[in-house]
XYZ file of C-alpha atoms in Angstrom:
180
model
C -94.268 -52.152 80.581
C -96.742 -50.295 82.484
C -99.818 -52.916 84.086
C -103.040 -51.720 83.620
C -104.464 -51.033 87.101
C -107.048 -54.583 87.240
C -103.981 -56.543 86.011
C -101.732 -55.476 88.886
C -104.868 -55.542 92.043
C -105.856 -59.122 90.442
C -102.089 -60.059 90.813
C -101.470 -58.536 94.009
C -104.667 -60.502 95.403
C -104.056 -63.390 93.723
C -100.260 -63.396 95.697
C -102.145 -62.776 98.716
C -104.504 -65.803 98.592
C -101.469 -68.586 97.560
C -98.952 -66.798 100.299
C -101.636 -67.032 103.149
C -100.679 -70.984 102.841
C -97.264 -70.373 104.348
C -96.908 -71.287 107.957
C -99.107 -70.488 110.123
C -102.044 -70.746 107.476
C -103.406 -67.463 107.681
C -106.951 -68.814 105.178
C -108.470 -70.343 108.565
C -111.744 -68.518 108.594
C -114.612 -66.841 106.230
C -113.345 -63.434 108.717
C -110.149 -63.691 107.086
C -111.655 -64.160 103.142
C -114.153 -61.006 104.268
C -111.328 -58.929 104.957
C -108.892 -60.147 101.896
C -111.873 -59.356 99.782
C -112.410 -55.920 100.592
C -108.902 -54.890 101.087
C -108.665 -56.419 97.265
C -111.860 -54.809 96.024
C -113.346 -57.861 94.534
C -117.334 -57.562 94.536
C -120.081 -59.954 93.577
C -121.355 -63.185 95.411
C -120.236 -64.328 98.253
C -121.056 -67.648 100.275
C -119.388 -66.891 103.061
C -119.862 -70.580 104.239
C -117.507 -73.592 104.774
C -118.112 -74.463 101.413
C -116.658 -71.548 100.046
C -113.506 -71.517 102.616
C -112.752 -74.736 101.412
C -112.819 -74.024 97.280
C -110.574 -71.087 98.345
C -108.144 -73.483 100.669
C -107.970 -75.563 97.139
C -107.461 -72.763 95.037
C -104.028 -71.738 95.976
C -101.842 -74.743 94.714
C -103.401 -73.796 91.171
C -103.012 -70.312 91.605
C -99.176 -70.930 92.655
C -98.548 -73.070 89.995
C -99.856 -70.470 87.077
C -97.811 -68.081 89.206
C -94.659 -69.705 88.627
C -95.359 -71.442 85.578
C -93.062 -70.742 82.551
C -94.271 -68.133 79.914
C -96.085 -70.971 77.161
C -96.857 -73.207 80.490
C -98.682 -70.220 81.803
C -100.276 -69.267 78.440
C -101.573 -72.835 78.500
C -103.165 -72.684 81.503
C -104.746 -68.949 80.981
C -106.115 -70.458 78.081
C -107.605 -73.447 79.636
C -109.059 -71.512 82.504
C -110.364 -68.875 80.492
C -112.416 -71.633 78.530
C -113.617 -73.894 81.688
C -115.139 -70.544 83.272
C -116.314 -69.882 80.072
C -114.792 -65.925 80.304
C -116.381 -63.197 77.904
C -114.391 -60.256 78.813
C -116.473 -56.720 79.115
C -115.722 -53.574 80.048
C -117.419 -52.136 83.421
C -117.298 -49.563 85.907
C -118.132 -49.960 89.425
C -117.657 -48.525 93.225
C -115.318 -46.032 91.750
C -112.762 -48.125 89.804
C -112.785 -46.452 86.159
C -112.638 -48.797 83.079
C -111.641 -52.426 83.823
C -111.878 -55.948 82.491
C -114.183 -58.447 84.027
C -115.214 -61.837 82.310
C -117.410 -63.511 84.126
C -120.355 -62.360 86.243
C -121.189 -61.152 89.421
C -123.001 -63.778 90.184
C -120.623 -66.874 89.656
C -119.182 -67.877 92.978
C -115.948 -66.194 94.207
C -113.290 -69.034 93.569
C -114.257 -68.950 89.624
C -114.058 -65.046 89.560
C -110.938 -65.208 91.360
C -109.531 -67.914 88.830
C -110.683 -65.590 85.873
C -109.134 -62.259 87.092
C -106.250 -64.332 88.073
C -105.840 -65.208 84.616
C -106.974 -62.416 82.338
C -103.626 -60.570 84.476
C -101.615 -63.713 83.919
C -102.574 -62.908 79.847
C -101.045 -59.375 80.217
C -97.833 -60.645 81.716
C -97.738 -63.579 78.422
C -98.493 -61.005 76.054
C -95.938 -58.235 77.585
C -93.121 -60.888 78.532
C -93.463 -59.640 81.578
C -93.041 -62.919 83.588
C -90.283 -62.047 85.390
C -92.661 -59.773 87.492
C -93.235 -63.223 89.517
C -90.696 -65.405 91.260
C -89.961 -67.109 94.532
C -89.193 -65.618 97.907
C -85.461 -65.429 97.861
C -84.963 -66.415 101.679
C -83.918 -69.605 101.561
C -86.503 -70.469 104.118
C -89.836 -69.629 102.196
C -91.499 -70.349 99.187
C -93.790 -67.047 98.958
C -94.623 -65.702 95.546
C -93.450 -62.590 95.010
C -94.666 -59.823 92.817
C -92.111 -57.318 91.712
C -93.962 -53.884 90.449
C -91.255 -52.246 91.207
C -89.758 -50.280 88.121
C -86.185 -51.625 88.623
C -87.406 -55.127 89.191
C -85.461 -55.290 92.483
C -88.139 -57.098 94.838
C -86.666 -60.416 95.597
C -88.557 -61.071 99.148
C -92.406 -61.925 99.948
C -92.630 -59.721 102.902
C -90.849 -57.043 105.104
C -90.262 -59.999 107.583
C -88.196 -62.348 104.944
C -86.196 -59.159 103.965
C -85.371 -58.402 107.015
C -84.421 -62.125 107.889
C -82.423 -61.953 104.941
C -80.739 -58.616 105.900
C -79.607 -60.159 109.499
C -78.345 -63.133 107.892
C -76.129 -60.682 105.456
C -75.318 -58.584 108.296
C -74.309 -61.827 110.669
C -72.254 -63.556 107.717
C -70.137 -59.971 106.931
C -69.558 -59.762 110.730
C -68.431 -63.373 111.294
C -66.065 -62.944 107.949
C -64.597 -59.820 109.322
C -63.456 -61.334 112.433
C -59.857 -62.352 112.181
């Protein structure tokens, strides 16, 4: 199944935000929520306060657990978030991103927009059956989410850095069993 373009940034960003809670906590300051949110393209309000660092801190366990939810636990929870944000999904164009799917407004604050994106993607991947596009970091060492866009569903590792743990471990056990 081929994501619509919103589905997979709101995804991506979304994987971002709960992964940042790994050790070290990278979600620290409003710096680092000023950068995520460009690099992710999100617009609308933004507090930029203590407040708002703080909604985002408590976002990520409910983020992570609609991320690896099951595929009716998930559609549960799209549904209920979809209703408590009250989402009315339109059709908009904006700072050069053709035709995509907001449901809320500009003007709600960034932790219910995120929650809303978050979940009209999380509808594409219940509709599609396309929930095996999320798992957990394979290294036995992290619990990252990973998001597999890959066509051959072959991502099994949150980040260059667990891979490549993973690879020296491989490497390190072959070597070890190859030694009479």
């Amino acid at each position: 199944m081929l994501l619509a373009h919103d589905t997979g940034a709101a995804l991506q960003a979304a994987v971002e935000l709960v992964n940042s809670g790994a050790e070290p906590d990278t979600l620290a300051t409003t710096a680092w929520v000023d950068d995520w949110y460009a690099r992710h393209r999100y617009t609308g309000r933004r507090d930029r306060d203590a407040a708002e660092l703080a909604e985002l801190r408590a976002l990520r366990p409910v983020l992570r657990a609609l991320l690896t939810a099951d595929r009716d636990a998930a559609a549960e929870m799209i549904n209920r978030m979809l209703a408590d944000a009250g989402a009315v999904p339109r059709l908009v164009r904006h700072d050069g991103i053709d035709w995509h799917i907001h449901a809320v407004s500009p003007d709600e604050p960034v932790v219910r927009r995120i929650v809303v994106e978050t979940a009209m993607a999380m509808a594409d991947l219940v509709r599609g059956d396309e929930m095996s596009r999320l798992s957990v970091c394979a290294d036995e060492n992290c619990d990252g989410i990973v998001l597999d866009l890959t066509r051959n569903r072959s991502r099994r590792f949150c980040s260059t850095a667990c891979a490549n743990r993973g690879a020296v471990a491989a490497y390190r056990a072959r070597a070890r069993a190859a030694k009479p």
